[in-house]
XYZ file of C-alpha atoms in Angstrom:
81
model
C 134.931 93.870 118.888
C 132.490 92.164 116.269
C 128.575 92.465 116.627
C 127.319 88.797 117.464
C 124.322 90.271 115.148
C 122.341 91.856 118.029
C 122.834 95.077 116.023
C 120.771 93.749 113.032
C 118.223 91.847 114.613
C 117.296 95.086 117.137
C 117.444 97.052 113.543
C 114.777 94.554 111.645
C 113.211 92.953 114.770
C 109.360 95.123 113.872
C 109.479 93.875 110.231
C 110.580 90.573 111.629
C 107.656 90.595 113.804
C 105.043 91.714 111.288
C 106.909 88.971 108.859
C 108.024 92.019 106.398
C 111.300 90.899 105.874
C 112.693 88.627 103.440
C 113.259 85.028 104.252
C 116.448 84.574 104.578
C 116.948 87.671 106.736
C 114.053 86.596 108.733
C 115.874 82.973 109.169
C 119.137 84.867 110.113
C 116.621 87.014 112.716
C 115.257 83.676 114.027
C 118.371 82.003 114.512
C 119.750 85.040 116.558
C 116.195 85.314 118.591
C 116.694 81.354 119.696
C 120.209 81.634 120.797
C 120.049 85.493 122.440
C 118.093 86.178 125.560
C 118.692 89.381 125.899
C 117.361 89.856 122.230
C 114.597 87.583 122.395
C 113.258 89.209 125.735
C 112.782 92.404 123.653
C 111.041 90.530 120.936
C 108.324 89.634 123.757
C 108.141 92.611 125.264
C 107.124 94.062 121.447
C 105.159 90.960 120.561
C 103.317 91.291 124.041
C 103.065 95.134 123.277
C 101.421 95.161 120.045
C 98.674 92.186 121.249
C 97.878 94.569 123.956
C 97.480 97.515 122.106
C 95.167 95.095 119.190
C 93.146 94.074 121.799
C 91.964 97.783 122.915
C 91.713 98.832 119.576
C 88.989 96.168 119.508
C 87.343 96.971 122.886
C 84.406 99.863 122.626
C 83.111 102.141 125.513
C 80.261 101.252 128.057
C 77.333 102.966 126.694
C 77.529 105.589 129.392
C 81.125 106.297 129.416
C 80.147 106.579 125.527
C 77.340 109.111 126.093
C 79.006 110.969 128.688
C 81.817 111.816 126.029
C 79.392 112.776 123.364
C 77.428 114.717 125.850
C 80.541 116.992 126.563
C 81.541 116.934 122.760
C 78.041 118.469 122.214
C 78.466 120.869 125.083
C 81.526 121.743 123.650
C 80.735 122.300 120.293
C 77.704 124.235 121.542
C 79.821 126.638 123.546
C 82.399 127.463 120.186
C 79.928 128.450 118.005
């Protein structure tokens, strides 16, 4: 049985995604992606993944949620010393 070159694209597909692969792997990549669903429904569900996780990277605290934590972070530090 030969790979159909899910194999490699499942191996590279995070480098593919961050374009840190070299161009003509990342053309052979592509080419797979656009004519394998089953492949190309994992690159969304990464691709989704990782805008998810940028966005709440980005998002802060409400301000009391923020000084509740500090609050117990003091308390804490407080209580070990």
């Amino acid at each position: 049985m030969t790979d159909c070159g899910c194999a490699k694209a499942r191996k590279d597909l995070e480098e593919y995604l961050r374009n840190e692969i070299c161009t003509t792997e990342h053309s052979e990549i592509r080419e797979h992606l656009e004519n394998c669903e089953v492949c190309r429904s994992e690159a969304l569900v990464a691709t989704t993944l990782t805008e998810v996780v940028a966005r709440a990277c980005k998002e802060t605290a409400p301000e009391e949620l923020r000084a509740q934590v500090f609050a117990r972070l003091r308390e804490a530090q407080t209580a070990a010393h």
